[in-house]
């Protein structure tokens, strides 16, 4: 190597023995923390959110420094995941688009959105239905089953009602899938003072936030893999929603905090008024 680069052997070994600078030592320490937060996010966090995690942990460093360290060690946030359309029977237009892309309600339990996706397993598809509160982007209800039918979406909505106990009418927006137009689903909505709203035919942007959540799931855990069993898939999706997404996942919509922390701050502020 010394001959190749025309270096004196003594100088080369002296360079090897040279101690790391204080900044290099600090960068190595930060790198360990950065890797921990990067892995915890499933590789979906870029330097801004990693920097937010570091600051929350008490570290004092700039976002540019974090970006440089991540770039040097090839730690890149994964890009989005293109969702395939699910064919779920005939469309059922039984409600107007009351949501009208108003995705930022001022309080919890005013507007929920629901959607369905699937993951692959060697036993067949596992279908996942969720209900999200648009105020905090929190998943307040979910259901998983091998069948994509009315029971799938009713169970997700039942969980949302049970957990949130809304005291006034709640708008629930969905697409025009046949599951959301079933008589049993609509009866459940009416019984619990839920007001249906539906996207316009063929317009995915009308339910963009719900679809964005599923893109996050695909990017964070599924990553085009096929699970051995439906139970394996269920366990990982449960952990993602309840152990990471709701309590920890940072959102630009919520000012860089998780859905749970955003709601905690909201209710704490109400108590002081």
GROMACS .gro file of C-alpha atoms in nm:
model
  273
    1UNK     CA    1   0.000   0.000   0.000
    2UNK     CA    2   0.286   0.237   0.083
    3UNK     CA    3   0.443   0.174  -0.260
    4UNK     CA    4   0.108   0.217  -0.432
    5UNK     CA    5   0.045   0.559  -0.280
    6UNK     CA    6   0.417   0.652  -0.263
    7UNK     CA    7   0.417   0.691   0.113
    8UNK     CA    8   0.695   0.642   0.365
    9UNK     CA    9   0.627   0.338   0.581
   10UNK     CA   10   0.703   0.527   0.903
   11UNK     CA   11   0.465   0.806   0.808
   12UNK     CA   12   0.187   0.560   0.724
   13UNK     CA   13   0.210   0.383   1.060
   14UNK     CA   14   0.226   0.714   1.241
   15UNK     CA   15  -0.098   0.811   1.067
   16UNK     CA   16  -0.263   0.486   1.177
   17UNK     CA   17  -0.167   0.551   1.539
   18UNK     CA   18  -0.295   0.907   1.530
   19UNK     CA   19  -0.584   0.941   1.775
   20UNK     CA   20  -0.929   1.038   1.649
   21UNK     CA   21  -1.025   1.400   1.683
   22UNK     CA   22  -1.282   1.498   1.944
   23UNK     CA   23  -1.535   1.560   1.667
   24UNK     CA   24  -1.475   1.217   1.512
   25UNK     CA   25  -1.522   1.053   1.851
   26UNK     CA   26  -1.847   1.245   1.902
   27UNK     CA   27  -1.965   1.151   1.551
   28UNK     CA   28  -1.908   0.784   1.632
   29UNK     CA   29  -2.109   0.819   1.951
   30UNK     CA   30  -2.391   0.992   1.765
   31UNK     CA   31  -2.380   0.727   1.492
   32UNK     CA   32  -2.470   0.457   1.745
   33UNK     CA   33  -2.775   0.656   1.858
   34UNK     CA   34  -2.870   0.741   1.500
   35UNK     CA   35  -2.861   0.372   1.405
   36UNK     CA   36  -3.084   0.286   1.702
   37UNK     CA   37  -3.349   0.541   1.604
   38UNK     CA   38  -3.319   0.453   1.236
   39UNK     CA   39  -3.374   0.082   1.304
   40UNK     CA   40  -3.662   0.160   1.544
   41UNK     CA   41  -3.836   0.350   1.265
   42UNK     CA   42  -3.797   0.058   1.028
   43UNK     CA   43  -3.567   0.265   0.811
   44UNK     CA   44  -3.841   0.518   0.736
   45UNK     CA   45  -3.697   0.819   0.922
   46UNK     CA   46  -3.470   1.067   0.747
   47UNK     CA   47  -3.242   1.315   0.919
   48UNK     CA   48  -3.516   1.560   1.035
   49UNK     CA   49  -3.705   1.298   1.239
   50UNK     CA   50  -3.383   1.131   1.359
   51UNK     CA   51  -3.267   1.474   1.473
   52UNK     CA   52  -3.597   1.522   1.657
   53UNK     CA   53  -3.547   1.186   1.833
   54UNK     CA   54  -3.194   1.286   1.934
   55UNK     CA   55  -3.310   1.622   2.070
   56UNK     CA   56  -3.587   1.451   2.265
   57UNK     CA   57  -3.323   1.217   2.411
   58UNK     CA   58  -3.125   1.520   2.531
   59UNK     CA   59  -2.861   1.535   2.257
   60UNK     CA   60  -2.736   1.871   2.131
   61UNK     CA   61  -2.649   1.854   1.763
   62UNK     CA   62  -2.762   2.015   1.439
   63UNK     CA   63  -2.983   1.849   1.181
   64UNK     CA   64  -2.709   1.911   0.923
   65UNK     CA   65  -2.464   1.710   1.130
   66UNK     CA   66  -2.713   1.424   1.157
   67UNK     CA   67  -2.772   1.437   0.781
   68UNK     CA   68  -2.398   1.425   0.712
   69UNK     CA   69  -2.343   1.124   0.940
   70UNK     CA   70  -2.638   0.941   0.786
   71UNK     CA   71  -2.516   1.020   0.435
   72UNK     CA   72  -2.163   0.896   0.516
   73UNK     CA   73  -2.302   0.566   0.644
   74UNK     CA   74  -2.569   0.527   0.374
   75UNK     CA   75  -2.864   0.549   0.612
   76UNK     CA   76  -3.142   0.662   0.379
   77UNK     CA   77  -3.513   0.693   0.452
   78UNK     CA   78  -3.709   0.447   0.241
   79UNK     CA   79  -3.919   0.590  -0.037
   80UNK     CA   80  -4.296   0.554  -0.056
   81UNK     CA   81  -4.490   0.244  -0.150
   82UNK     CA   82  -4.734   0.245  -0.438
   83UNK     CA   83  -5.063   0.097  -0.330
   84UNK     CA   84  -5.257  -0.139  -0.554
   85UNK     CA   85  -5.630  -0.094  -0.582
   86UNK     CA   86  -5.840  -0.355  -0.401
   87UNK     CA   87  -6.138  -0.490  -0.584
   88UNK     CA   88  -6.410  -0.530  -0.326
   89UNK     CA   89  -6.729  -0.583  -0.520
   90UNK     CA   90  -6.967  -0.323  -0.657
   91UNK     CA   91  -6.938   0.034  -0.541
   92UNK     CA   92  -7.204   0.166  -0.306
   93UNK     CA   93  -7.263   0.540  -0.326
   94UNK     CA   94  -7.493   0.594  -0.029
   95UNK     CA   95  -7.344   0.919   0.105
   96UNK     CA   96  -7.212   1.247  -0.029
   97UNK     CA   97  -6.851   1.353   0.008
   98UNK     CA   98  -6.909   1.554   0.326
   99UNK     CA   99  -6.539   1.548   0.413
  100UNK     CA  100  -6.447   1.737   0.094
  101UNK     CA  101  -6.075   1.694   0.171
  102UNK     CA  102  -6.099   1.886   0.498
  103UNK     CA  103  -5.832   1.674   0.665
  104UNK     CA  104  -5.758   1.893   0.970
  105UNK     CA  105  -6.047   1.903   1.220
  106UNK     CA  106  -5.990   2.124   1.527
  107UNK     CA  107  -6.065   1.856   1.789
  108UNK     CA  108  -6.072   1.477   1.840
  109UNK     CA  109  -6.377   1.266   1.753
  110UNK     CA  110  -6.509   1.500   1.488
  111UNK     CA  111  -6.386   1.323   1.175
  112UNK     CA  112  -6.271   0.965   1.130
  113UNK     CA  113  -6.154   0.803   0.807
  114UNK     CA  114  -6.160   0.433   0.725
  115UNK     CA  115  -5.998   0.219   0.458
  116UNK     CA  116  -5.895  -0.139   0.374
  117UNK     CA  117  -5.566  -0.287   0.254
  118UNK     CA  118  -5.415  -0.634   0.232
  119UNK     CA  119  -5.087  -0.812   0.298
  120UNK     CA  120  -4.968  -1.135   0.142
  121UNK     CA  121  -4.917  -1.457   0.336
  122UNK     CA  122  -4.858  -1.815   0.222
  123UNK     CA  123  -5.204  -1.892   0.358
  124UNK     CA  124  -5.360  -1.627   0.135
  125UNK     CA  125  -5.435  -1.257   0.178
  126UNK     CA  126  -5.486  -1.095   0.517
  127UNK     CA  127  -5.717  -0.794   0.494
  128UNK     CA  128  -5.671  -0.500   0.729
  129UNK     CA  129  -5.933  -0.232   0.800
  130UNK     CA  130  -5.851   0.075   1.006
  131UNK     CA  131  -6.027   0.381   1.147
  132UNK     CA  132  -5.818   0.695   1.197
  133UNK     CA  133  -5.903   1.013   1.386
  134UNK     CA  134  -5.796   1.292   1.152
  135UNK     CA  135  -5.730   1.532   1.438
  136UNK     CA  136  -5.422   1.345   1.563
  137UNK     CA  137  -5.381   1.082   1.287
  138UNK     CA  138  -5.426   0.820   1.561
  139UNK     CA  139  -5.554   0.474   1.465
  140UNK     CA  140  -5.854   0.438   1.693
  141UNK     CA  141  -5.991   0.114   1.548
  142UNK     CA  142  -5.859  -0.175   1.343
  143UNK     CA  143  -5.959  -0.523   1.232
  144UNK     CA  144  -5.781  -0.807   1.048
  145UNK     CA  145  -5.934  -1.110   0.878
  146UNK     CA  146  -5.897  -1.348   0.585
  147UNK     CA  147  -6.226  -1.219   0.443
  148UNK     CA  148  -6.283  -0.870   0.310
  149UNK     CA  149  -6.649  -0.827   0.397
  150UNK     CA  150  -6.881  -0.603   0.598
  151UNK     CA  151  -6.777  -0.768   0.925
  152UNK     CA  152  -6.417  -0.653   0.871
  153UNK     CA  153  -6.510  -0.284   0.862
  154UNK     CA  154  -6.780  -0.312   1.130
  155UNK     CA  155  -6.532  -0.463   1.377
  156UNK     CA  156  -6.283  -0.183   1.311
  157UNK     CA  157  -6.556   0.075   1.367
  158UNK     CA  158  -6.678  -0.105   1.680
  159UNK     CA  159  -6.329  -0.082   1.827
  160UNK     CA  160  -6.317   0.289   1.749
  161UNK     CA  161  -6.652   0.354   1.917
  162UNK     CA  162  -6.557   0.145   2.221
  163UNK     CA  163  -6.220   0.318   2.264
  164UNK     CA  164  -6.328   0.675   2.198
  165UNK     CA  165  -6.683   0.688   2.338
  166UNK     CA  166  -6.774   0.995   2.128
  167UNK     CA  167  -7.027   1.227   2.292
  168UNK     CA  168  -7.148   1.387   1.968
  169UNK     CA  169  -7.193   1.295   1.603
  170UNK     CA  170  -6.877   1.183   1.424
  171UNK     CA  171  -6.830   1.194   1.049
  172UNK     CA  172  -6.683   0.867   0.918
  173UNK     CA  173  -6.536   0.895   0.569
  174UNK     CA  174  -6.457   0.598   0.343
  175UNK     CA  175  -6.443   0.502  -0.022
  176UNK     CA  176  -6.741   0.353  -0.204
  177UNK     CA  177  -6.649  -0.010  -0.136
  178UNK     CA  178  -6.944  -0.248  -0.100
  179UNK     CA  179  -6.844  -0.320   0.262
  180UNK     CA  180  -6.912   0.043   0.354
  181UNK     CA  181  -7.249   0.038   0.182
  182UNK     CA  182  -7.386  -0.275   0.349
  183UNK     CA  183  -7.711  -0.248   0.544
  184UNK     CA  184  -7.548  -0.379   0.863
  185UNK     CA  185  -7.264  -0.126   0.845
  186UNK     CA  186  -7.504   0.163   0.791
  187UNK     CA  187  -7.729   0.042   1.073
  188UNK     CA  188  -7.429   0.031   1.307
  189UNK     CA  189  -7.339   0.385   1.203
  190UNK     CA  190  -7.689   0.511   1.270
  191UNK     CA  191  -7.710   0.339   1.608
  192UNK     CA  192  -7.390   0.508   1.726
  193UNK     CA  193  -7.453   0.857   1.584
  194UNK     CA  194  -7.193   0.822   1.310
  195UNK     CA  195  -7.245   1.020   0.991
  196UNK     CA  196  -7.132   0.854   0.666
  197UNK     CA  197  -6.925   1.036   0.405
  198UNK     CA  198  -6.789   0.879   0.087
  199UNK     CA  199  -6.522   0.962  -0.167
  200UNK     CA  200  -6.622   1.034  -0.521
  201UNK     CA  201  -6.593   0.738  -0.758
  202UNK     CA  202  -6.237   0.672  -0.867
  203UNK     CA  203  -6.091   0.961  -0.667
  204UNK     CA  204  -5.832   0.828  -0.423
  205UNK     CA  205  -5.732   1.179  -0.311
  206UNK     CA  206  -6.064   1.216  -0.129
  207UNK     CA  207  -5.935   0.965   0.129
  208UNK     CA  208  -5.566   1.046   0.096
  209UNK     CA  209  -5.478   1.041   0.467
  210UNK     CA  210  -5.615   0.689   0.523
  211UNK     CA  211  -5.430   0.565   0.216
  212UNK     CA  212  -5.112   0.736   0.334
  213UNK     CA  213  -5.125   0.535   0.657
  214UNK     CA  214  -5.132   0.210   0.462
  215UNK     CA  215  -4.839   0.331   0.253
  216UNK     CA  216  -4.654   0.377   0.583
  217UNK     CA  217  -4.735   0.020   0.688
  218UNK     CA  218  -4.613  -0.118   0.356
  219UNK     CA  219  -4.296   0.089   0.377
  220UNK     CA  220  -4.230   0.026   0.746
  221UNK     CA  221  -4.294  -0.348   0.789
  222UNK     CA  222  -4.437  -0.529   0.489
  223UNK     CA  223  -4.176  -0.422   0.231
  224UNK     CA  224  -4.314  -0.655  -0.038
  225UNK     CA  225  -4.251  -0.966   0.170
  226UNK     CA  226  -4.484  -1.265   0.206
  227UNK     CA  227  -4.559  -1.375   0.563
  228UNK     CA  228  -4.559  -1.744   0.653
  229UNK     CA  229  -4.901  -1.728   0.817
  230UNK     CA  230  -5.180  -1.478   0.873
  231UNK     CA  231  -5.106  -1.489   1.246
  232UNK     CA  232  -4.748  -1.378   1.179
  233UNK     CA  233  -4.876  -1.085   0.977
  234UNK     CA  234  -5.135  -0.996   1.242
  235UNK     CA  235  -4.873  -0.990   1.516
  236UNK     CA  236  -4.642  -0.758   1.324
  237UNK     CA  237  -4.921  -0.521   1.220
  238UNK     CA  238  -5.053  -0.509   1.579
  239UNK     CA  239  -4.706  -0.421   1.708
  240UNK     CA  240  -4.667  -0.154   1.443
  241UNK     CA  241  -4.996   0.017   1.526
  242UNK     CA  242  -5.002  -0.012   1.904
  243UNK     CA  243  -4.631  -0.016   1.991
  244UNK     CA  244  -4.487   0.223   1.733
  245UNK     CA  245  -4.733   0.422   1.523
  246UNK     CA  246  -4.976   0.554   1.786
  247UNK     CA  247  -4.727   0.614   2.070
  248UNK     CA  248  -4.406   0.699   1.879
  249UNK     CA  249  -4.449   0.776   1.507
  250UNK     CA  250  -4.370   1.140   1.436
  251UNK     CA  251  -4.594   1.339   1.202
  252UNK     CA  252  -4.541   1.672   1.032
  253UNK     CA  253  -4.917   1.727   1.078
  254UNK     CA  254  -4.879   1.708   1.457
  255UNK     CA  255  -4.570   1.925   1.473
  256UNK     CA  256  -4.330   1.634   1.483
  257UNK     CA  257  -4.481   1.443   1.775
  258UNK     CA  258  -4.670   1.114   1.784
  259UNK     CA  259  -5.051   1.090   1.768
  260UNK     CA  260  -5.067   0.993   2.135
  261UNK     CA  261  -4.851   1.286   2.250
  262UNK     CA  262  -5.045   1.527   2.030
  263UNK     CA  263  -5.371   1.425   2.198
  264UNK     CA  264  -5.215   1.438   2.544
  265UNK     CA  265  -5.105   1.796   2.480
  266UNK     CA  266  -5.453   1.887   2.354
  267UNK     CA  267  -5.633   1.751   2.661
  268UNK     CA  268  -5.374   1.898   2.899
  269UNK     CA  269  -5.435   2.240   2.747
  270UNK     CA  270  -5.812   2.196   2.790
  271UNK     CA  271  -5.764   2.128   3.161
  272UNK     CA  272  -5.578   2.455   3.207
  273UNK     CA  273  -5.849   2.665   3.041
   0.00000   0.00000   0.00000
